[in-house]
XYZ file of C-alpha atoms in Angstrom:
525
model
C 2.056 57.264 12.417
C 1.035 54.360 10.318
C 2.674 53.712 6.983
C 0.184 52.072 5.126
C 0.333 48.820 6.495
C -2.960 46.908 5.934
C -4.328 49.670 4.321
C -7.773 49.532 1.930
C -8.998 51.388 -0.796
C -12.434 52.745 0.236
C -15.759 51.529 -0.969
C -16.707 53.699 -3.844
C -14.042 55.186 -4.513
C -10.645 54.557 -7.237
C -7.461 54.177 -5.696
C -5.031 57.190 -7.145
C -1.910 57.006 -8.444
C 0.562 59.505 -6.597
C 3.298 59.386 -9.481
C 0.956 59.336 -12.042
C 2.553 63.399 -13.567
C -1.451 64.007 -13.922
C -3.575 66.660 -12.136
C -3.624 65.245 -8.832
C -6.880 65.106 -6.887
C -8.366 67.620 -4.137
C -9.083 66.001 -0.573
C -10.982 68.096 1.399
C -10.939 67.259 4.888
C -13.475 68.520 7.188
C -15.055 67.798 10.392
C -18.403 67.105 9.376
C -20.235 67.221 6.027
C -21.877 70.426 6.241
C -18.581 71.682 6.850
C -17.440 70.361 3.513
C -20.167 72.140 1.217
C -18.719 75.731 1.183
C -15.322 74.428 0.640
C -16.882 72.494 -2.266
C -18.764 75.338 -3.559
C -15.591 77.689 -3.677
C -13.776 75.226 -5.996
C -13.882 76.177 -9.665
C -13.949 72.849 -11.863
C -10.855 71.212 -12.451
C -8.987 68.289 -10.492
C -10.814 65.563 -9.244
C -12.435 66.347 -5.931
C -12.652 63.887 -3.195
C -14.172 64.354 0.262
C -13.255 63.008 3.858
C -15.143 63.734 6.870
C -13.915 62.857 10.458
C -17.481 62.589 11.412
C -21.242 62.044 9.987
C -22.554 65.163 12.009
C -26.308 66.032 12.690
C -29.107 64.357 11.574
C -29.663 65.512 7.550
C -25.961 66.799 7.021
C -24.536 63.717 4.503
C -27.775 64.004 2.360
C -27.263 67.364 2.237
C -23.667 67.166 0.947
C -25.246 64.294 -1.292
C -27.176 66.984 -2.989
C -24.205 69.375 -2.861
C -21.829 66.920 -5.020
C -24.585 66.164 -7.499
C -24.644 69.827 -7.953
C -20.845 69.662 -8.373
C -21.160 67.329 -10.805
C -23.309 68.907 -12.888
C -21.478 72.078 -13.058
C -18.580 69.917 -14.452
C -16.424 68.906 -11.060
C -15.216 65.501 -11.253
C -16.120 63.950 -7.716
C -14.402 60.917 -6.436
C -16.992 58.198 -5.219
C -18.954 58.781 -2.346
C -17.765 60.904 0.585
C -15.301 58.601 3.271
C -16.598 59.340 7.353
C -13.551 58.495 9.250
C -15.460 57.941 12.399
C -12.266 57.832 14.659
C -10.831 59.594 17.421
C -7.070 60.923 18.576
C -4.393 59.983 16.929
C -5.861 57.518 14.751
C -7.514 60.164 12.907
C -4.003 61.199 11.411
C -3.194 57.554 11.067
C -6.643 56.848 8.634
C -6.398 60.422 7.090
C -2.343 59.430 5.997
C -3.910 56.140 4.600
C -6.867 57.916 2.852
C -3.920 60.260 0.940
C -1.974 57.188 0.258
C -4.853 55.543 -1.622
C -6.078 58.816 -3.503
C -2.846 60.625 -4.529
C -3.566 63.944 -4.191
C -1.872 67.241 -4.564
C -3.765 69.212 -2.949
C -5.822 69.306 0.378
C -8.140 71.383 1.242
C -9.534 72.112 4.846
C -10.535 74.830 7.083
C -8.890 77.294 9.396
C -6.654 74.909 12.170
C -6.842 77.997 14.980
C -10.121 79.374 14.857
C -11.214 83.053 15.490
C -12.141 83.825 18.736
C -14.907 85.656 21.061
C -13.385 88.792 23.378
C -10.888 90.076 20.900
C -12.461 93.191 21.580
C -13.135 93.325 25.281
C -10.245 93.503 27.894
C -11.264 89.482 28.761
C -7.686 87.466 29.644
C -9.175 83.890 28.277
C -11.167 83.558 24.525
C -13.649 81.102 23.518
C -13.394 79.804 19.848
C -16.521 80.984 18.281
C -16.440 77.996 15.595
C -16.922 73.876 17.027
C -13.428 72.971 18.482
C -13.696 69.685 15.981
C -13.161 71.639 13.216
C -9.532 72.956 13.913
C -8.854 69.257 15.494
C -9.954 67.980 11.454
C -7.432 70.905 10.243
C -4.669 70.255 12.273
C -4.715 66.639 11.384
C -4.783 67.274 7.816
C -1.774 69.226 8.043
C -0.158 66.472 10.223
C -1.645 63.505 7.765
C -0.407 65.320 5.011
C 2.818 66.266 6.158
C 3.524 62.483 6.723
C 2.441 61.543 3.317
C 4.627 63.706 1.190
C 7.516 62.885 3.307
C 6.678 59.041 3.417
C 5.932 59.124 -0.524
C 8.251 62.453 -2.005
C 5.003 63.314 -3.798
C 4.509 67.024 -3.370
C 1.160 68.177 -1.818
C 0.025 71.518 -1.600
C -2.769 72.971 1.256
C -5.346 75.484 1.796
C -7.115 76.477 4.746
C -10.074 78.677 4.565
C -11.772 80.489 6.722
C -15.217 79.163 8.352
C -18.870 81.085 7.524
C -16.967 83.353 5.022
C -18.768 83.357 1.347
C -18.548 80.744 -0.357
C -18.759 82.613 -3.658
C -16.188 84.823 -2.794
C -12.550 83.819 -4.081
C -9.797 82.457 -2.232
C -7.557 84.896 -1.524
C -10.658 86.795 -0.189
C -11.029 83.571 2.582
C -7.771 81.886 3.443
C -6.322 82.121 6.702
C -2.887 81.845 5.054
C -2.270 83.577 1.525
C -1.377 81.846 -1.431
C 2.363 82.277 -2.596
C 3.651 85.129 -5.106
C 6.671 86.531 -5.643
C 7.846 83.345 -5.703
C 10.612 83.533 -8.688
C 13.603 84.959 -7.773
C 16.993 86.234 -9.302
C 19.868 85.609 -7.324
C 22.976 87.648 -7.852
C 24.749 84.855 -10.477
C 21.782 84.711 -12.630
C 20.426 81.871 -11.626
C 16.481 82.064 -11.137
C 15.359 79.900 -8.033
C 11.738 78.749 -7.144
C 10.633 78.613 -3.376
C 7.131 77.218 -2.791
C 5.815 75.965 0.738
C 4.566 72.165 0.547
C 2.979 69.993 3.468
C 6.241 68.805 4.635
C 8.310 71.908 4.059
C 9.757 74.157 1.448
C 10.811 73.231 -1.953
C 13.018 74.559 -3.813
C 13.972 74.651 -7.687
C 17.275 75.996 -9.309
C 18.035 76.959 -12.609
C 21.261 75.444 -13.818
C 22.876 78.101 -15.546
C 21.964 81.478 -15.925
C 19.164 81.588 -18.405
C 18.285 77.930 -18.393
C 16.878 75.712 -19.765
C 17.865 73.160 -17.283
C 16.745 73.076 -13.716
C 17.809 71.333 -10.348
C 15.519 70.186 -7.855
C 12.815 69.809 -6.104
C 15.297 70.020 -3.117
C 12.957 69.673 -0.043
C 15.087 72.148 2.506
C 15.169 71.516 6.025
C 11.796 73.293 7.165
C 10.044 73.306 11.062
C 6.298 72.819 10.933
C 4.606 76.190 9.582
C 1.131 76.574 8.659
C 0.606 76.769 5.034
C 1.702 80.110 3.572
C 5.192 80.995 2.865
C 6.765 84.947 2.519
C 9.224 85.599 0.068
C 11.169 88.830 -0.222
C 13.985 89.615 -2.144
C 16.265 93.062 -0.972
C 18.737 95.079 -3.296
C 21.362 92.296 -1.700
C 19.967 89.736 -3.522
C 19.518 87.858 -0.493
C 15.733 85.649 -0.659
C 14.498 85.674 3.553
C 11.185 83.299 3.820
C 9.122 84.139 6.397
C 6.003 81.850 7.620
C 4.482 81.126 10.926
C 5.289 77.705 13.049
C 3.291 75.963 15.299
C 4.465 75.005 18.376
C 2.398 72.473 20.183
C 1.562 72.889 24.088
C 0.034 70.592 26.431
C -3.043 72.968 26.369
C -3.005 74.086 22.428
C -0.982 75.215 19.548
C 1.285 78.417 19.614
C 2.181 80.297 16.661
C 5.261 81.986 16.589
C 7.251 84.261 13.427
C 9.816 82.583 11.907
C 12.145 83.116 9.071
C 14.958 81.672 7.252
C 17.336 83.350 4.829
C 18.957 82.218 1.699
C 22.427 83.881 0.802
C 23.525 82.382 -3.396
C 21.436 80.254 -5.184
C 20.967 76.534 -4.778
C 23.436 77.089 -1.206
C 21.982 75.455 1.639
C 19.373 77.693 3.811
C 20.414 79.048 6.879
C 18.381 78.514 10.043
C 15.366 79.113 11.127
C 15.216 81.781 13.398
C 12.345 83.217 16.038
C 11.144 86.519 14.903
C 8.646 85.723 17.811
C 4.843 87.053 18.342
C 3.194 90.160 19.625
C 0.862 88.278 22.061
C 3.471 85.366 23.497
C 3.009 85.506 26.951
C -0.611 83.941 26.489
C -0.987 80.756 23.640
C -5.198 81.759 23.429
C -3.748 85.155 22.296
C -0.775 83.910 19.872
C -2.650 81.650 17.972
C -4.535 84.260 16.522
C -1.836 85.753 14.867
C -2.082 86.862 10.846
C 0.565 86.062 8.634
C 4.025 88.022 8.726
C 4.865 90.294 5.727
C 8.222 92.584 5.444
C 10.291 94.921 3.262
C 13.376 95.808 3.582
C 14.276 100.218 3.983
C 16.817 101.669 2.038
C 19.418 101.654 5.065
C 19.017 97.734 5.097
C 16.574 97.497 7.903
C 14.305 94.625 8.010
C 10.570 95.516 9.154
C 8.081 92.741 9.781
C 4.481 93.037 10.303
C 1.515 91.049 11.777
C -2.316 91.620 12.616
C -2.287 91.134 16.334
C -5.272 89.633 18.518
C -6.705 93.231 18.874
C -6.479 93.394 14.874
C -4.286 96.399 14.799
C -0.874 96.138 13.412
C 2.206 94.895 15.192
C 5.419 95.707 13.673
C 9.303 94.979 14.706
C 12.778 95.991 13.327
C 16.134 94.329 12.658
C 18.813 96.390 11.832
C 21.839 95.215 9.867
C 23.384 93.945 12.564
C 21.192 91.835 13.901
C 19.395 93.412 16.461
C 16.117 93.194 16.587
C 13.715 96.115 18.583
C 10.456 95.241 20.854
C 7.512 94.510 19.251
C 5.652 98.239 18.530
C 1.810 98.001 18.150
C 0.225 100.968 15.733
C -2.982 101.585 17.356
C -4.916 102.836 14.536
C -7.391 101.580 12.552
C -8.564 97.726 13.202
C -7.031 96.012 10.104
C -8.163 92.623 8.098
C -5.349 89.867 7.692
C -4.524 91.670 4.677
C -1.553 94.116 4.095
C 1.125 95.130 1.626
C 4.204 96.767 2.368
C 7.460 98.052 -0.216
C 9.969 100.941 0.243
C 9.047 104.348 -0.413
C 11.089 107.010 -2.099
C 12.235 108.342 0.658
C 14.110 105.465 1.946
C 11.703 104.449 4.075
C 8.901 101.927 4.138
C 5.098 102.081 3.229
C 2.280 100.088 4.502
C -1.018 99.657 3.020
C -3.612 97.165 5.381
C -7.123 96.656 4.360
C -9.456 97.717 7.038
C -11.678 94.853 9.069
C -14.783 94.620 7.371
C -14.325 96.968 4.789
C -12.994 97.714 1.313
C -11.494 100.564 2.376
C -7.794 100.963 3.183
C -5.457 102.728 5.584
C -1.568 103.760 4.756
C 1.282 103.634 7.312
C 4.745 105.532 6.477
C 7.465 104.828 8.216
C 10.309 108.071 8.654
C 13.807 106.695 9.063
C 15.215 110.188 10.458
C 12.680 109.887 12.924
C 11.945 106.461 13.138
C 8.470 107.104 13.856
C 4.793 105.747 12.285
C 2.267 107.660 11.111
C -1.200 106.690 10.217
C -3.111 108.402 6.933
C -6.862 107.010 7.168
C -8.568 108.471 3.851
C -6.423 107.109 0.945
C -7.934 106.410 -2.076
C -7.955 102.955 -1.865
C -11.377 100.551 -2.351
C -10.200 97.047 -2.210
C -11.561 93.545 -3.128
C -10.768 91.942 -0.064
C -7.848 89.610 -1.600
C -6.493 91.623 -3.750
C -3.763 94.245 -2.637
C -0.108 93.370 -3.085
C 2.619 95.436 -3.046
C 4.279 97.167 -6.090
C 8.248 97.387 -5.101
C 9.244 98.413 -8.307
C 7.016 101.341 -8.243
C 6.921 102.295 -4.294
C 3.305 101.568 -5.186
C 0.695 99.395 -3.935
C -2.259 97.081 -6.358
C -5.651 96.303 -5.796
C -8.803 95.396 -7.465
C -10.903 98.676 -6.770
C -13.998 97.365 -5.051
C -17.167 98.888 -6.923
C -15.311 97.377 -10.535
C -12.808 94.474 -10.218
C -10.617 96.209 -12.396
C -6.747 96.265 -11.317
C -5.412 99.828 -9.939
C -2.137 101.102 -8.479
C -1.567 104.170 -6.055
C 0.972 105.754 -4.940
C 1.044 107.266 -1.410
C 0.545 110.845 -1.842
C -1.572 110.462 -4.998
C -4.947 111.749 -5.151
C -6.093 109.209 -6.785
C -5.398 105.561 -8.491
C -4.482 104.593 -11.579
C -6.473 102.227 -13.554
C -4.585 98.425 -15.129
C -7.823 97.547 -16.570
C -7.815 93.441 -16.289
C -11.382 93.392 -14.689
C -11.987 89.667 -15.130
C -10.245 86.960 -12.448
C -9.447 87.493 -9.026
C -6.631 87.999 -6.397
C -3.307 90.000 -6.574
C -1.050 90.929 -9.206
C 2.731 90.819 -9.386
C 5.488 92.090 -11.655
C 8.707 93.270 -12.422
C 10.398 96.432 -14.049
C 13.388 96.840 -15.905
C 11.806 94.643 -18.747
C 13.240 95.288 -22.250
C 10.543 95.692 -24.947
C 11.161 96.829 -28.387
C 13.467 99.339 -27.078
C 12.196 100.221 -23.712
C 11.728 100.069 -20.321
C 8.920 98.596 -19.006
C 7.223 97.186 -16.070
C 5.462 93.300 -17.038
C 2.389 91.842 -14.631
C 1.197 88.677 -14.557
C -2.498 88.586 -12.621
C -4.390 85.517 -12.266
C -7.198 85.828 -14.163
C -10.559 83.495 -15.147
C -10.711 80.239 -13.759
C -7.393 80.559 -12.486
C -5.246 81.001 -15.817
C -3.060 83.966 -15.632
C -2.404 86.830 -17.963
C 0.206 89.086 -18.503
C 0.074 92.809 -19.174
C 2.421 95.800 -19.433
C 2.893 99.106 -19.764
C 6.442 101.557 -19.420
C 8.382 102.046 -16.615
C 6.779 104.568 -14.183
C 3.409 105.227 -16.708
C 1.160 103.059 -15.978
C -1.480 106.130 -16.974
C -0.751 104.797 -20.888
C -2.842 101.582 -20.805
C -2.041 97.861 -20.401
C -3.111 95.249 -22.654
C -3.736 92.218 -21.437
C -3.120 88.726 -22.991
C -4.042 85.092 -21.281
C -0.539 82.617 -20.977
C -3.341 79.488 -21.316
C -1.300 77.656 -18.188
C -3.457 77.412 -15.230
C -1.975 78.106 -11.881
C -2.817 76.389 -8.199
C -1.005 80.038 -6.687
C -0.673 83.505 -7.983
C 1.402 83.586 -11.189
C 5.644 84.584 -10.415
C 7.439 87.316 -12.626
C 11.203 87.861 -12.454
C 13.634 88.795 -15.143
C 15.891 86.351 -15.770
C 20.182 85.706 -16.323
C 19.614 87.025 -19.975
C 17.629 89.806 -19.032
C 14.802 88.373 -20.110
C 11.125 88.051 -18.933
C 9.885 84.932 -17.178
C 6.176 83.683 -16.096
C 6.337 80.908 -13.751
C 2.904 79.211 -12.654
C 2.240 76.225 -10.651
C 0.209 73.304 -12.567
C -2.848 71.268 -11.397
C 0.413 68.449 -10.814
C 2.008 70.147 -8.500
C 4.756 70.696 -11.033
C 6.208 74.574 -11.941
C 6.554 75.550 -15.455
C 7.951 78.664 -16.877
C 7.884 80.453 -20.254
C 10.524 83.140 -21.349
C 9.777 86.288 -22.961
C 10.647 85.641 -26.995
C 13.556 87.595 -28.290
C 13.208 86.789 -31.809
C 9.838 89.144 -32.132
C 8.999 92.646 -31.562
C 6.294 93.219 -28.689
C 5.907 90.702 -25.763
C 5.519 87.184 -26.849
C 6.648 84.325 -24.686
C 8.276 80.833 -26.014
C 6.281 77.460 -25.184
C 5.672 76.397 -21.187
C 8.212 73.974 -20.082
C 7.964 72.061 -16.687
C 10.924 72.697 -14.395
């Protein structure tokens, strides 16, 4: 891999400034120009946007991203020059993309999916044929490569996303990615330290607060982290012990293989432990594994560790690790055919609850598992209509949220309710998270942070367990790149944590000196 030796700033466009503490630019690297158009449609103004395309395509395609950027310019994107065509091949593709990112600076690339969905998924066929060009999960996996080598070569962090191809481009990202943005990324670890894990291009970094409470903070630490695709699960048990989970890609002679992987964290600011195989339902062929959603797990109330995937035949694989280590065979749940979209928390009885969106749909089906008989079964009419993007899992409230499909508006449900609850919060897009336990004006309550319009959170509440009494919603006016973080702090009290346009987290702590739920000015950590 080149390090910028000889390098050149292209024609047209300013050379960037990696350490400049500004809102770092977009790159969006495609394999073509058309290619680059939805991607550039689905952006909401904001950073600098530049665009780098490993090759001119068909006849007609750079006018017609021409026309596409004036567009984007008019609607109030800032767009960097004129679009850069690589026009190169192998490995110097990753050696011109690393010295496009060292000229620009940015913090975050943009690209599409690097393992494409395939044909026969449905069919009892052994081999599958990508349905989308092979060049554009060659431009993707570059990116990640190019990008990987930059932050590492310069420290700068750099943050990517990788939609989906032919999805809308009006529809949001968390409705599109092939990996999810972060949340529940703020944790509490059992000395009262808070500690932020976010996934970057070259691996996971990590923030630590100081002393319980803060203000000060120590990091970014960049931990020791394999190469996983970009999306990063965090889950924190009763134990207080943070386990990341992602997916790594393990490169063959005749493609990529994704496998589950996970790494656990034990006190706070301690080094990680390893990262170990949690493996993949369809191993024994790569054309199979590759298609592999992204992990998610909860932890039972007996300490067992269940973690779940959308398998090639988009039904739901699932495996178990019990608190000794052991881990059981992959078990698929041949139900309904699921999206790449699921939340699971523990359920009152000690078990665990699963709520997957079905493929295609807005409509929902719930999985319990029984720890006495350590069996699944499958409900298929819950009352759950889901923006696709939007479910998360409420742990504090053996609950699941989603934006209810023929509204927007936020709703929880409970398995066994007849119906959901409505959070109001209409406006904005994606998940919500929370916490409960929160201490306002004398009592309990549960606080949510939700990104809302143009990507600038806001945070409601409501009391512990009655959500049925309202929430009021008020905008924190700090945009995030990811879903907003909530966790109560050493002091007990509330914190908001959000990720800036610079790559940089802030936070701001509930107020203590006022009555209601008022938070103190952002700081960066």
């Amino acid at each position: 891999m080149a390090r910028g030796s000889g390098r050149r700033t292209r024609a047209g466009r300013p050379a960037g400034d990696a350490h400049s503490g500004a809102a770092g630019p977009l790159v969006l690297v495609v394999a073509t120009p058309a290619d680059a158009i939805p991607l550039l449609s689905a952006e909401p103004p904001g950073a600098p946007i530049a665009v780098t395309c490993l090759d001119r395509g068909a006849a007609g395609e750079l006018e017609a991203l021409g026309r596409a950027l004036a567009v984007a310019r008019d609607h109030g994107h800032r767009i960097m020059g004129e679009p850069y065509v690589v026009d190169a091949r192998g490995d110097e593709v990753e050696d011109l993309l690393f010295d496009e990112f060292l000229d620009i600076g940015p913090t975050r690339i943009g690209t599409l999916d690097p393992d494409p969905v395939s044909t026969a998924v449905e069919g009892g066929e052994r081999k599958f044929a990508v349905v989308e060009p092979p060049a554009r999960g060659r431009a993707a996996r570059a990116a990640l490569r190019a990008a990987r080598a930059y932050q590492e070569y310069t420290g700068k962090p750099v943050f990517v996303d990788c939609r989906r191809a032919g999805t809308d481009p009006r529809a949001p990202f968390e409705a599109a990615s092939r990996y999810p943005r972060q949340s529940n990324w703020l944790t509490l670890g059992r000395d009262g330290r808070l500690s932020v894990h976010l996934l970057s291009a070259a691996g996971v970094l990590r923030w630590t607060e100081s002393v319980p409470g803060g203000p000060g903070w120590d990091g970014p630490e960049l931990l020791e982290t394999p190469e996983l695709m970009p999306g990063l699960t965090v889950l924190q048990g009763a134990d207080g012990y943070v386990r990341l989970f992602g997916l790594r890609r393990a490169e063959r002679q005749d493609g990529g293989e994704l496998e589950v992987v996970t790494a656990v964290q034990y006190q706070s600011g301690r080094p990680l432990g390893p990262w170990n195989p949690v493996g993949n339902p369809n191993a024994r062929e790569w054309e199979r594994a590759r298609q592999v959603g992204f992990p998610v797990a909860a932890l039972d109330a007996a300490g067992t560790l269940h973690v779940f995937v959308r398998n090639i035949g988009r039904s739901i694989s699932t495996r178990r690790q019990d608190t000794a280590g052991r881990w059981t065979a992959w078990e698929h749940l041949r139900g309904r055919r699921v999206a790449d979209e699921m939340a699971v928390f523990p359920g009152w009885d000690g078990g665990v609850e699963l709520v997957a969106r079905r493929r295609d749909s807005v409509e929902a089906v719930h999985w319990h598992f029984d720890p006495a008989s350590r069996s699944w079964t499958e409900n298929r009419t819950i009352p759950v209509s889901a923006v696709p993007g939007s479910i998360a899992a409420a742990p504090e409230a053996a609950a699941v949220r989603f934006r209810y499909a023929a509204t927007n508006e936020l709703c929880v449900w409970q398995p066994g309710a007849h119906a959901p609850i409505s959070l109001g919060g209409a406006d904005g897009s994606g998940p919500v998270t929370g916490v409960a336990g929160a201490g306002i004006q004398g009592w309990s309550c549960t606080v949510m942070a939700r990104p809302g319009r143009d990507g600038v959170p806001a945070v409601g509440a409501h009391a512990d367990g009655r959500p049925d009494t309202g929430v009021w919603w008020s905008p924190t006016g700090e945009r995030s790149l990811v879903a907003p973080a909530v966790a109560l702090d050493g002091l007990g009290r509330v914190a908001v944590a959000t990720l800036g346009s610079d790559g940089v987290p802030r936070i701001a702590r509930q107020r203590e000196d006022v009555a209601g739920l008022e938070f103190g000015p952002w700081q960066a950590i």
